[in-house]
């Protein structure tokens, strides 16, 4: 067990010296004043890294996993401190998930074909230097998760983190390098810049040193990378609906939805963001959600909350960025209500902006529907064809299948909190880069490799 006081002292110190992340003289490992320097350094590191064995890669990854677990609490606190978003306790869990469930080199399975004409071997080879753009919502989690997968694949990485989360993202870059060096790896295998901007992003994207690009964020960044002319992985926005029908275990559905939708104040792109419930069980679901820590908002207070959380322009609603990932109690305080729930719930119609806009706030609109057809139609509309994530609570297999087929999302969770879809309480590995638009899905080391084939004719056989 790590001593609580010790952690608080580290956090206090780091926060006091937060400017360390933007002051080039107080050097963080792998972080450079300019993108040009970062690119030169990472290119050198990649050349050295080519001669490392798979066993050495695994040693480096093991050290990164250990440091991530040791410093999960420090990073969770720093992340909330810098971005003003999310919950420390949930961010600790996210870092633990990254450390424990991001696949390493075991993910790279070669393919062998033998026959009358000899032997063919297909191996998963590195791309080289990968350029990665990371979001403000999971800053250090994405840096560490990407680093483990990319290093496992034999690559080096240059990050251009979200400017609003540069300090915590660069803390993670430093941590990854500390792990690599401790395990005997090369310097600067993972790099970043102190002050990431659109200019540093453009330089990274255009650099001939960078052979592959990965973007985790909203639609703007994914579109930009996909028009770069390079191999790119795009992990874009979602707006996950959850359906509850009249066969569901309503008490469990209510508890699961509250857990998923309130996790890290609804920042995760996979979190339940609007709920469609059969009219016949809606009252029971709402009552059970209240029992599980939700605050039910009604009438004029809902309109007031719209004005706080969203900004209207020319009849269209967008998020008020100031409020993304904030605690539910702060929204309620703004409405003159003194309460500290994990989540605010309210009944709306399907066209309501709370349903249609990807808010990333602890506010869950609930829409009554008459049957599964209406639920699926409205849920698909709210998902906007992102094909990202969708969830359902039902015991009717036909309905589960019908929704999965209609919504076509990368992640589809049945009868569990949304985070089961990234390996928290569900089977399968984790990722913080869910690549729907480009099809890699739940990315892992093999997503960051290219197949290479080696053919030997009439050669080696044992039969
Ligand atoms: P964002 O789109 O504002 O920023 C993401 C990154 O892209 C940042 O580094 C930002 O600086 C950069 N960026 C944004 N527009 C750009 C452009 N036109 N050119 C170059 N760079 C640009 O996202 P955010 O607010 O930090 O994160 C939330 C969004 O990311 C949500 O839409 C969420 O659904 C999505 N997200 C998706 C995944 C996934 O795995 N699919 C994971 C996390 C977040």
Tab-separated table of C-alpha atoms and ligand atoms in Angstrom:
chain	number	residue	atom	x	y	z
A	1	UNK	CA	0.000	0.000	0.000
A	2	UNK	CA	1.246	3.480	-0.837
A	3	UNK	CA	1.083	5.902	2.072
A	4	UNK	CA	-1.777	8.451	1.677
A	5	UNK	CA	0.300	11.295	3.163
A	6	UNK	CA	3.170	10.528	0.789
A	7	UNK	CA	0.836	10.802	-2.216
A	8	UNK	CA	-0.700	14.045	-0.981
A	9	UNK	CA	2.794	15.479	-0.539
A	10	UNK	CA	3.787	14.552	-4.109
A	11	UNK	CA	0.563	16.007	-5.527
A	12	UNK	CA	0.988	19.205	-3.521
A	13	UNK	CA	4.552	19.554	-4.744
A	14	UNK	CA	3.709	18.842	-8.363
A	15	UNK	CA	0.725	21.203	-8.295
A	16	UNK	CA	2.851	23.918	-6.668
A	17	UNK	CA	5.368	23.404	-9.457
A	18	UNK	CA	2.774	22.836	-12.179
A	19	UNK	CA	4.706	25.214	-14.401
A	20	UNK	CA	7.386	22.539	-14.603
A	21	UNK	CA	5.374	21.218	-17.552
A	22	UNK	CA	5.725	24.433	-19.514
A	23	UNK	CA	9.235	25.426	-18.483
A	24	UNK	CA	11.759	23.796	-20.769
A	25	UNK	CA	14.643	24.146	-18.282
A	26	UNK	CA	12.880	21.956	-15.726
A	27	UNK	CA	13.255	18.991	-18.026
A	28	UNK	CA	10.624	16.292	-18.195
A	29	UNK	CA	11.899	13.146	-19.877
A	30	UNK	CA	10.880	13.057	-23.538
A	31	UNK	CA	9.313	16.539	-23.541
A	32	UNK	CA	10.873	19.148	-25.859
A	33	UNK	CA	10.591	22.913	-26.397
A	34	UNK	CA	9.881	22.481	-30.126
A	35	UNK	CA	8.274	19.817	-32.329
A	36	UNK	CA	11.384	19.866	-34.561
A	37	UNK	CA	13.559	18.774	-31.610
A	38	UNK	CA	10.990	16.189	-30.495
A	39	UNK	CA	10.887	14.666	-33.978
A	40	UNK	CA	14.693	14.503	-34.277
A	41	UNK	CA	14.975	12.818	-30.874
A	42	UNK	CA	12.240	10.247	-31.496
A	43	UNK	CA	13.679	9.338	-34.892
A	44	UNK	CA	17.058	8.579	-33.251
A	45	UNK	CA	15.314	6.538	-30.554
A	46	UNK	CA	13.379	4.510	-33.126
A	47	UNK	CA	16.565	3.558	-34.964
A	48	UNK	CA	18.077	2.297	-31.695
A	49	UNK	CA	14.841	0.535	-30.736
A	50	UNK	CA	14.888	-1.591	-33.898
A	51	UNK	CA	17.601	-3.758	-32.360
A	52	UNK	CA	15.668	-4.439	-29.132
A	53	UNK	CA	14.187	-7.899	-28.558
A	54	UNK	CA	10.554	-8.653	-27.779
A	55	UNK	CA	11.644	-9.645	-24.264
A	56	UNK	CA	13.198	-6.195	-23.805
A	57	UNK	CA	9.985	-4.552	-25.062
A	58	UNK	CA	8.042	-6.497	-22.411
A	59	UNK	CA	10.440	-5.417	-19.629
A	60	UNK	CA	9.882	-1.782	-20.569
A	61	UNK	CA	6.113	-2.267	-20.655
A	62	UNK	CA	6.176	-3.996	-17.250
A	63	UNK	CA	7.984	-0.992	-15.764
A	64	UNK	CA	5.427	1.409	-17.315
A	65	UNK	CA	2.572	-0.679	-15.857
A	66	UNK	CA	4.150	-0.611	-12.392
A	67	UNK	CA	4.781	3.151	-12.412
A	68	UNK	CA	1.230	3.762	-13.674
A	69	UNK	CA	-0.195	1.814	-10.734
A	70	UNK	CA	2.131	3.563	-8.267
A	71	UNK	CA	1.297	7.026	-9.598
A	72	UNK	CA	-2.381	6.493	-10.494
A	73	UNK	CA	-3.568	8.680	-7.641
A	74	UNK	CA	-1.056	11.442	-8.369
A	75	UNK	CA	-2.119	11.504	-12.038
A	76	UNK	CA	-5.827	11.399	-11.167
A	77	UNK	CA	-5.424	14.419	-8.900
A	78	UNK	CA	-3.241	16.325	-11.350
A	79	UNK	CA	-5.697	15.607	-14.193
A	80	UNK	CA	-8.682	16.971	-12.267
A	81	UNK	CA	-6.596	19.927	-11.029
A	82	UNK	CA	-5.434	20.975	-14.493
A	83	UNK	CA	-8.526	20.299	-16.612
A	84	UNK	CA	-11.161	20.992	-13.941
A	85	UNK	CA	-12.990	17.902	-15.238
A	86	UNK	CA	-13.878	14.486	-13.827
A	87	UNK	CA	-13.600	12.695	-10.488
A	88	UNK	CA	-10.337	11.703	-8.791
A	89	UNK	CA	-11.628	8.314	-7.552
A	90	UNK	CA	-12.815	7.341	-11.057
A	91	UNK	CA	-9.643	8.579	-12.720
A	92	UNK	CA	-7.638	6.322	-10.390
A	93	UNK	CA	-9.681	3.350	-11.685
A	94	UNK	CA	-9.063	4.430	-15.304
A	95	UNK	CA	-5.289	4.456	-14.752
A	96	UNK	CA	-5.432	1.049	-13.051
A	97	UNK	CA	-7.402	-0.275	-16.011
A	98	UNK	CA	-4.760	1.031	-18.427
A	99	UNK	CA	-1.946	-0.527	-16.373
A	100	UNK	CA	-3.628	-3.912	-15.962
A	101	UNK	CA	-5.590	-4.471	-19.147
A	102	UNK	CA	-3.771	-2.813	-22.057
A	103	UNK	CA	-2.319	-5.689	-24.129
A	104	UNK	CA	1.448	-5.906	-24.657
A	105	UNK	CA	3.493	-7.970	-27.111
A	106	UNK	CA	1.290	-11.073	-26.632
A	107	UNK	CA	-1.153	-9.269	-28.926
A	108	UNK	CA	1.159	-9.746	-31.921
A	109	UNK	CA	0.541	-13.238	-33.214
A	110	UNK	CA	2.394	-14.287	-36.370
A	111	UNK	CA	0.615	-16.287	-39.068
A	112	UNK	CA	2.344	-19.316	-40.604
A	113	UNK	CA	1.278	-21.138	-43.757
A	114	UNK	CA	2.977	-24.300	-44.957
A	115	UNK	CA	2.239	-26.487	-47.983
A	116	UNK	CA	3.652	-28.240	-51.025
A	117	UNK	CA	5.456	-25.103	-52.140
A	118	UNK	CA	7.153	-24.306	-48.850
A	119	UNK	CA	6.646	-21.951	-45.932
A	120	UNK	CA	5.209	-18.470	-45.627
A	121	UNK	CA	5.541	-16.397	-42.466
A	122	UNK	CA	3.481	-13.289	-41.775
A	123	UNK	CA	4.719	-11.084	-38.957
A	124	UNK	CA	3.358	-7.902	-37.383
A	125	UNK	CA	5.979	-5.209	-37.989
A	126	UNK	CA	6.217	-1.654	-36.662
A	127	UNK	CA	5.166	1.366	-38.712
A	128	UNK	CA	8.080	3.350	-37.231
A	129	UNK	CA	7.404	6.710	-35.604
A	130	UNK	CA	3.687	7.198	-34.869
A	131	UNK	CA	2.154	10.651	-34.319
A	132	UNK	CA	-0.668	10.658	-31.770
A	133	UNK	CA	-3.127	13.431	-30.880
A	134	UNK	CA	-4.791	12.946	-27.491
A	135	UNK	CA	-7.954	14.370	-25.858
A	136	UNK	CA	-8.493	16.467	-22.747
A	137	UNK	CA	-11.011	13.983	-21.322
A	138	UNK	CA	-8.595	11.043	-20.735
A	139	UNK	CA	-5.231	12.802	-21.135
A	140	UNK	CA	-2.706	10.678	-19.202
A	141	UNK	CA	-4.761	7.497	-19.691
A	142	UNK	CA	-4.572	7.840	-23.489
A	143	UNK	CA	-0.844	8.708	-23.473
A	144	UNK	CA	0.002	5.625	-21.394
A	145	UNK	CA	-2.421	3.267	-23.176
A	146	UNK	CA	-1.190	4.381	-26.626
A	147	UNK	CA	2.448	4.176	-25.489
A	148	UNK	CA	2.106	0.578	-24.235
A	149	UNK	CA	0.395	-0.590	-27.446
A	150	UNK	CA	2.686	1.309	-29.790
A	151	UNK	CA	5.914	0.272	-28.024
A	152	UNK	CA	4.685	-3.342	-27.908
A	153	UNK	CA	4.333	-3.098	-31.685
A	154	UNK	CA	7.973	-1.969	-31.981
A	155	UNK	CA	7.185	1.694	-32.694
A	156	UNK	CA	8.263	5.027	-31.257
A	157	UNK	CA	5.676	7.762	-30.550
A	158	UNK	CA	5.394	11.530	-30.748
A	159	UNK	CA	2.401	13.037	-28.941
A	160	UNK	CA	0.662	16.334	-29.553
A	161	UNK	CA	-1.577	16.431	-26.464
A	162	UNK	CA	-4.673	18.592	-26.000
A	163	UNK	CA	-3.450	22.082	-24.975
A	164	UNK	CA	-5.860	22.160	-22.006
A	165	UNK	CA	-4.332	18.980	-20.595
A	166	UNK	CA	-0.684	19.414	-21.599
A	167	UNK	CA	0.738	19.302	-18.079
A	168	UNK	CA	-0.851	16.005	-17.097
A	169	UNK	CA	-0.245	14.505	-20.563
A	170	UNK	CA	3.423	15.474	-20.347
A	171	UNK	CA	3.631	14.076	-16.819
A	172	UNK	CA	2.530	10.775	-18.405
A	173	UNK	CA	5.125	11.109	-21.197
A	174	UNK	CA	7.794	11.574	-18.501
A	175	UNK	CA	6.456	8.536	-16.576
A	176	UNK	CA	6.562	6.337	-19.688
A	177	UNK	CA	10.174	7.398	-20.345
A	178	UNK	CA	11.140	6.740	-16.730
A	179	UNK	CA	9.788	3.199	-17.120
A	180	UNK	CA	11.600	2.682	-20.428
A	181	UNK	CA	14.951	3.923	-19.082
A	182	UNK	CA	14.637	1.910	-15.862
A	183	UNK	CA	14.201	-1.232	-17.982
A	184	UNK	CA	17.238	-0.389	-20.148
A	185	UNK	CA	15.351	1.072	-23.118
A	186	UNK	CA	16.411	4.003	-25.313
A	187	UNK	CA	15.998	7.671	-24.387
A	188	UNK	CA	13.132	9.590	-26.008
A	189	UNK	CA	11.236	6.616	-27.428
A	190	UNK	CA	8.102	8.547	-26.490
A	191	UNK	CA	8.181	12.322	-26.937
A	192	UNK	CA	5.988	15.397	-26.742
A	193	UNK	CA	6.251	19.202	-26.655
A	194	UNK	CA	5.849	21.533	-23.663
A	195	UNK	CA	3.330	23.714	-25.482
A	196	UNK	CA	1.286	21.740	-28.009
A	197	UNK	CA	-0.556	23.969	-30.507
A	198	UNK	CA	-2.188	23.643	-33.942
A	199	UNK	CA	1.235	24.582	-35.408
A	200	UNK	CA	3.063	21.774	-33.596
A	201	UNK	CA	0.231	19.421	-34.623
A	202	UNK	CA	0.609	20.448	-38.292
A	203	UNK	CA	4.385	19.996	-38.142
A	204	UNK	CA	3.931	16.506	-36.682
A	205	UNK	CA	1.293	15.487	-39.212
A	206	UNK	CA	3.359	16.688	-42.183
A	207	UNK	CA	6.761	15.402	-41.006
A	208	UNK	CA	8.225	12.649	-43.208
A	209	UNK	CA	9.567	11.070	-39.988
A	210	UNK	CA	5.989	10.210	-38.942
A	211	UNK	CA	4.708	7.100	-40.748
A	212	UNK	CA	1.321	6.654	-39.090
A	213	UNK	CA	-1.137	8.964	-37.314
A	214	UNK	CA	-3.600	8.272	-34.512
A	215	UNK	CA	-6.269	10.765	-33.408
A	216	UNK	CA	-8.436	10.383	-30.306
A	217	UNK	CA	-10.974	13.199	-29.996
A	218	UNK	CA	-13.935	14.910	-31.577
A	219	UNK	CA	-14.923	15.070	-35.277
A	220	UNK	CA	-12.553	17.982	-36.163
A	221	UNK	CA	-9.323	16.168	-35.381
A	222	UNK	CA	-10.416	12.867	-36.939
A	223	UNK	CA	-11.376	14.597	-40.201
A	224	UNK	CA	-8.068	16.496	-40.229
A	225	UNK	CA	-5.989	13.300	-39.787
A	226	UNK	CA	-7.975	11.326	-42.337
A	227	UNK	CA	-7.237	13.976	-44.954
A	228	UNK	CA	-3.495	13.909	-44.185
A	229	UNK	CA	-2.615	11.418	-46.918
A	230	UNK	CA	-0.989	9.096	-44.349
A	231	UNK	CA	-2.158	5.858	-42.778
A	232	UNK	CA	-4.365	7.101	-39.936
A	233	UNK	CA	-6.436	5.641	-37.120
A	234	UNK	CA	-9.387	7.822	-36.144
A	235	UNK	CA	-11.120	7.435	-32.764
A	236	UNK	CA	-13.982	9.910	-32.852
A	237	UNK	CA	-16.992	11.173	-30.956
A	238	UNK	CA	-19.968	9.170	-29.729
A	239	UNK	CA	-23.300	9.882	-28.036
A	240	UNK	CA	-24.204	6.481	-26.573
A	241	UNK	CA	-27.893	5.716	-25.991
A	242	UNK	CA	-29.113	3.141	-23.464
A	243	UNK	CA	-32.439	1.327	-23.870
A	244	UNK	CA	-34.375	-0.224	-20.969
A	245	UNK	CA	-37.295	-2.494	-21.872
A	246	UNK	CA	-40.037	-4.165	-19.842
A	247	UNK	CA	-38.150	-7.480	-19.458
A	248	UNK	CA	-35.110	-5.895	-17.782
A	249	UNK	CA	-34.188	-6.296	-14.127
A	250	UNK	CA	-35.168	-2.679	-13.404
A	251	UNK	CA	-33.328	-2.349	-10.077
A	252	UNK	CA	-30.098	-3.582	-11.644
A	253	UNK	CA	-30.599	-1.518	-14.816
A	254	UNK	CA	-31.043	1.646	-12.719
A	255	UNK	CA	-27.934	0.910	-10.662
A	256	UNK	CA	-25.816	0.000	-13.732
A	257	UNK	CA	-26.874	3.097	-15.665
A	258	UNK	CA	-26.081	5.402	-12.741
A	259	UNK	CA	-22.651	3.770	-12.346
A	260	UNK	CA	-21.839	4.080	-16.069
A	261	UNK	CA	-23.334	7.526	-16.740
A	262	UNK	CA	-21.798	9.146	-13.655
A	263	UNK	CA	-18.360	7.550	-14.088
A	264	UNK	CA	-15.756	10.350	-14.232
A	265	UNK	CA	-18.718	12.761	-14.534
A	266	UNK	CA	-19.725	11.258	-17.903
A	267	UNK	CA	-16.442	12.178	-19.636
A	268	UNK	CA	-15.822	8.739	-21.232
A	269	UNK	CA	-16.934	8.625	-24.862
A	270	UNK	CA	-18.580	5.230	-24.134
A	271	UNK	CA	-20.723	6.444	-21.174
A	272	UNK	CA	-24.537	6.337	-21.319
A	273	UNK	CA	-25.589	9.790	-22.510
A	274	UNK	CA	-29.368	9.394	-22.993
A	275	UNK	CA	-31.861	6.767	-21.870
A	276	UNK	CA	-34.917	5.410	-23.737
A	277	UNK	CA	-37.240	3.467	-21.446
A	278	UNK	CA	-40.527	1.645	-22.032
A	279	UNK	CA	-43.357	3.781	-20.621
A	280	UNK	CA	-44.648	0.829	-18.555
A	281	UNK	CA	-41.418	0.617	-16.485
A	282	UNK	CA	-40.274	4.265	-16.618
A	283	UNK	CA	-41.585	5.258	-13.165
A	284	UNK	CA	-39.921	2.257	-11.565
A	285	UNK	CA	-36.611	2.951	-13.349
A	286	UNK	CA	-36.611	6.593	-12.238
A	287	UNK	CA	-37.459	5.643	-8.630
A	288	UNK	CA	-34.617	3.112	-8.577
A	289	UNK	CA	-32.205	5.623	-10.110
A	290	UNK	CA	-33.058	8.053	-7.296
A	291	UNK	CA	-32.363	5.264	-4.777
A	292	UNK	CA	-28.942	4.840	-6.428
A	293	UNK	CA	-27.811	8.432	-6.047
A	294	UNK	CA	-29.522	10.312	-8.908
A	295	UNK	CA	-31.205	13.687	-8.458
A	296	UNK	CA	-34.473	14.067	-10.422
A	297	UNK	CA	-34.858	17.526	-11.936
A	298	UNK	CA	-38.309	18.686	-13.099
A	299	UNK	CA	-40.195	21.445	-14.945
A	300	UNK	CA	-38.656	24.914	-15.247
A	301	UNK	CA	-35.418	23.719	-13.602
A	302	UNK	CA	-34.728	21.594	-16.701
A	303	UNK	CA	-34.939	24.709	-18.919
A	304	UNK	CA	-32.634	26.551	-16.531
A	305	UNK	CA	-30.145	23.680	-16.710
A	306	UNK	CA	-30.196	23.861	-20.530
A	307	UNK	CA	-29.060	27.479	-20.261
A	308	UNK	CA	-26.170	26.497	-17.973
A	309	UNK	CA	-24.918	23.413	-19.852
A	310	UNK	CA	-25.517	24.417	-23.466
A	311	UNK	CA	-25.070	27.418	-25.719
A	312	UNK	CA	-27.671	28.176	-28.388
A	313	UNK	CA	-26.624	29.771	-31.663
A	314	UNK	CA	-28.902	30.163	-34.688
A	315	UNK	CA	-31.317	27.599	-33.240
A	316	UNK	CA	-28.543	25.006	-32.782
A	317	UNK	CA	-27.228	23.824	-29.430
A	318	UNK	CA	-23.591	23.167	-28.543
A	319	UNK	CA	-21.864	22.413	-25.242
A	320	UNK	CA	-20.743	25.132	-22.870
A	321	UNK	CA	-17.152	23.884	-22.542
A	322	UNK	CA	-16.806	25.452	-19.084
A	323	UNK	CA	-19.200	22.827	-17.762
A	324	UNK	CA	-17.807	19.637	-19.328
A	325	UNK	CA	-16.998	16.992	-16.697
A	326	UNK	CA	-18.050	19.152	-13.730
A	327	UNK	CA	-19.619	17.635	-10.581
A	328	UNK	CA	-23.440	17.360	-10.542
A	329	UNK	CA	-23.599	19.419	-7.337
A	330	UNK	CA	-22.116	22.454	-9.139
A	331	UNK	CA	-24.901	22.408	-11.772
A	332	UNK	CA	-27.483	22.169	-8.982
A	333	UNK	CA	-25.830	25.005	-7.052
A	334	UNK	CA	-26.207	27.172	-10.161
A	335	UNK	CA	-29.968	26.449	-9.970
A	336	UNK	CA	-30.051	27.293	-6.251
A	337	UNK	CA	-30.348	23.632	-5.182
A	338	UNK	CA	-28.151	22.293	-2.414
A	339	UNK	CA	-27.521	18.578	-3.105
A	340	UNK	CA	-24.528	16.392	-3.963
A	341	UNK	CA	-25.683	13.506	-6.195
A	342	UNK	CA	-23.492	11.554	-8.643
A	343	UNK	CA	-25.910	12.234	-11.514
A	344	UNK	CA	-28.784	14.539	-12.483
A	345	UNK	CA	-31.674	12.856	-14.313
A	346	UNK	CA	-34.649	14.499	-16.010
A	347	UNK	CA	-37.499	13.506	-18.328
A	348	UNK	CA	-37.383	15.050	-21.814
A	349	UNK	CA	-38.660	14.261	-25.294
A	350	UNK	CA	-36.403	12.639	-27.887
A	351	UNK	CA	-35.677	15.919	-29.714
A	352	UNK	CA	-34.417	17.667	-26.583
A	353	UNK	CA	-30.832	19.023	-26.879
A	354	UNK	CA	-29.795	17.000	-23.781
A	355	UNK	CA	-30.561	13.902	-25.906
A	356	UNK	CA	-29.058	15.063	-29.177
A	357	UNK	CA	-25.840	16.821	-28.009
A	358	UNK	CA	-22.799	14.859	-26.749
A	359	UNK	CA	-22.504	16.760	-23.470
A	360	UNK	CA	-19.977	14.822	-21.339
A	361	UNK	CA	-21.668	16.153	-18.169
A	362	UNK	CA	-23.337	14.199	-15.305
A	363	UNK	CA	-26.815	14.864	-16.743
A	364	UNK	CA	-28.895	11.994	-18.131
A	365	UNK	CA	-32.115	12.744	-20.049
A	366	UNK	CA	-34.759	10.008	-19.915
A	367	UNK	CA	-37.221	9.562	-22.791
A	368	UNK	CA	-40.364	7.402	-22.537
A	369	UNK	CA	-41.075	5.144	-25.542
A	370	UNK	CA	-44.018	2.836	-26.263
A	371	UNK	CA	-42.161	-0.176	-27.671
A	372	UNK	CA	-38.813	-1.524	-28.925
A	373	UNK	CA	-39.313	-0.172	-32.460
A	374	UNK	CA	-39.654	3.385	-31.168
A	375	UNK	CA	-36.753	2.857	-28.724
A	376	UNK	CA	-34.411	1.619	-31.467
A	377	UNK	CA	-35.435	4.335	-33.948
A	378	UNK	CA	-34.881	7.143	-31.442
A	379	UNK	CA	-31.675	5.614	-30.021
A	380	UNK	CA	-30.180	5.336	-33.521
A	381	UNK	CA	-31.118	8.968	-34.272
A	382	UNK	CA	-29.467	10.130	-31.023
A	383	UNK	CA	-26.300	8.131	-31.826
A	384	UNK	CA	-26.070	10.161	-35.070
A	385	UNK	CA	-24.508	7.323	-37.049
A	386	UNK	CA	-21.212	7.635	-35.114
A	387	UNK	CA	-21.322	3.825	-34.695
A	388	UNK	CA	-19.383	4.302	-31.435
A	389	UNK	CA	-21.182	2.766	-28.402
A	390	UNK	CA	-24.708	1.734	-27.402
A	391	UNK	CA	-26.167	-0.124	-24.448
A	392	UNK	CA	-29.331	-2.023	-23.528
A	393	UNK	CA	-30.992	-3.632	-20.506
A	394	UNK	CA	-33.309	-6.441	-21.603
A	395	UNK	CA	-33.731	-10.200	-21.294
A	396	UNK	CA	-35.342	-10.520	-24.724
A	397	UNK	CA	-32.732	-11.913	-27.125
A	398	UNK	CA	-34.631	-10.792	-30.229
A	399	UNK	CA	-34.640	-7.207	-28.999
A	400	UNK	CA	-30.944	-7.327	-28.042
A	401	UNK	CA	-30.123	-8.555	-31.531
A	402	UNK	CA	-32.421	-6.088	-33.289
A	403	UNK	CA	-30.813	-3.105	-31.532
A	404	UNK	CA	-27.247	-4.358	-32.112
A	405	UNK	CA	-27.993	-4.810	-35.836
A	406	UNK	CA	-29.649	-1.418	-36.210
A	407	UNK	CA	-27.142	0.707	-34.298
A	408	UNK	CA	-23.938	-0.966	-35.655
A	409	UNK	CA	-21.700	0.415	-32.902
A	410	UNK	CA	-18.116	-0.654	-32.136
A	411	UNK	CA	-19.109	-1.289	-28.499
A	412	UNK	CA	-22.485	-2.784	-27.511
A	413	UNK	CA	-23.020	-3.566	-23.819
A	414	UNK	CA	-25.916	-5.699	-22.604
A	415	UNK	CA	-27.129	-5.610	-18.982
A	416	UNK	CA	-24.067	-3.914	-17.445
A	417	UNK	CA	-22.586	-0.433	-16.931
A	418	UNK	CA	-21.107	1.030	-20.142
A	419	UNK	CA	-17.531	0.686	-18.866
A	420	UNK	CA	-17.850	-3.125	-19.077
A	421	UNK	CA	-17.279	-2.434	-22.800
A	422	UNK	CA	-13.670	-1.386	-22.139
A	423	UNK	CA	-12.865	-4.307	-19.866
A	424	UNK	CA	-13.934	-2.848	-16.476
A	425	UNK	CA	-16.130	-5.632	-15.121
A	426	UNK	CA	-16.451	-7.149	-18.609
A	427	UNK	CA	-14.301	-9.610	-20.544
A	428	UNK	CA	-11.686	-8.333	-22.980
A	429	UNK	CA	-8.802	-5.868	-23.004
A	430	UNK	CA	-8.996	-2.118	-22.509
A	431	UNK	CA	-8.273	0.838	-24.727
A	432	UNK	CA	-8.804	4.584	-24.567
A	433	UNK	CA	-8.690	4.848	-28.374
A	434	UNK	CA	-11.855	3.302	-29.810
A	435	UNK	CA	-11.481	3.527	-33.548
A	436	UNK	CA	-14.926	3.306	-35.109
A	437	UNK	CA	-14.462	5.517	-38.191
A	438	UNK	CA	-11.374	3.645	-39.429
A	439	UNK	CA	-12.442	0.207	-38.178
A	440	UNK	CA	-9.648	-0.922	-35.838
A	441	UNK	CA	-12.229	-0.985	-33.026
A	442	UNK	CA	-10.852	-1.605	-29.541
A	443	UNK	CA	-7.279	-0.710	-30.526
A	444	UNK	CA	-4.301	-2.657	-29.186
A	445	UNK	CA	-0.681	-3.366	-30.148
A	446	UNK	CA	-1.637	-5.128	-33.397
A	447	UNK	CA	-3.592	-2.037	-34.562
A	448	UNK	CA	-0.255	-0.200	-34.592
A	449	UNK	CA	1.567	-2.719	-36.781
A	450	UNK	CA	1.740	-3.613	-40.453
A	451	UNK	CA	1.767	-7.126	-41.855
A	452	UNK	CA	4.928	-8.256	-43.590
A	453	UNK	CA	5.214	-11.567	-45.431
A	454	UNK	CA	8.340	-13.688	-45.832
A	455	UNK	CA	8.164	-16.595	-48.307
A	456	UNK	CA	10.498	-19.610	-48.605
A	457	UNK	CA	9.701	-21.908	-51.555
A	458	UNK	CA	10.466	-25.661	-51.327
A	459	UNK	CA	12.185	-24.911	-48.069
A	460	UNK	CA	11.864	-26.003	-44.485
A	461	UNK	CA	9.402	-28.823	-43.683
A	462	UNK	CA	9.169	-31.362	-40.886
A	463	UNK	CA	6.487	-33.504	-42.533
B	1	LIG	P1	-11.185	17.590	-29.033
B	1	LIG	O1	-11.659	17.118	-30.348
B	1	LIG	O2	-11.499	18.986	-28.609
B	1	LIG	O3	-9.613	17.436	-28.940
B	1	LIG	C1	-8.939	16.229	-29.217
B	1	LIG	C2	-7.549	16.539	-29.720
B	1	LIG	O4	-7.617	17.016	-31.044
B	1	LIG	C3	-6.821	17.626	-28.947
B	1	LIG	O5	-5.466	17.284	-28.849
B	1	LIG	C4	-7.053	18.864	-29.801
B	1	LIG	O6	-6.030	19.819	-29.602
B	1	LIG	C5	-7.001	18.277	-31.172
B	1	LIG	N1	-7.770	18.953	-32.217
B	1	LIG	C6	-9.080	19.299	-32.176
B	1	LIG	N2	-9.481	19.795	-33.371
B	1	LIG	C7	-8.395	19.738	-34.181
B	1	LIG	C8	-8.135	20.083	-35.547
B	1	LIG	N3	-9.079	20.586	-36.331
B	1	LIG	N4	-6.882	19.887	-36.026
B	1	LIG	C9	-5.900	19.365	-35.244
B	1	LIG	N5	-6.084	19.014	-33.960
B	1	LIG	C10	-7.297	19.211	-33.443
B	1	LIG	O7	-11.734	16.540	-27.961
B	1	LIG	P2	-11.768	16.605	-26.373
B	1	LIG	O8	-12.786	17.608	-25.945
B	1	LIG	O9	-10.429	16.688	-25.789
B	1	LIG	O10	-12.331	15.145	-26.108
B	1	LIG	C11	-13.678	14.841	-26.188
B	1	LIG	C12	-14.088	14.281	-27.544
B	1	LIG	O11	-13.261	13.188	-27.892
B	1	LIG	C13	-15.497	13.735	-27.492
B	1	LIG	O12	-16.145	14.002	-28.718
B	1	LIG	C14	-15.291	12.259	-27.258
B	1	LIG	O13	-16.357	11.439	-27.700
B	1	LIG	C15	-14.055	12.026	-28.084
B	1	LIG	N6	-13.294	10.874	-27.586
B	1	LIG	C16	-13.296	9.742	-28.337
B	1	LIG	C17	-12.588	8.639	-27.888
B	1	LIG	C18	-12.576	7.371	-28.673
B	1	LIG	O14	-11.862	6.467	-28.258
B	1	LIG	N7	-13.298	7.251	-29.757
B	1	LIG	C19	-11.885	8.687	-26.673
B	1	LIG	C20	-11.906	9.877	-25.938
B	1	LIG	C21	-12.605	10.976	-26.410
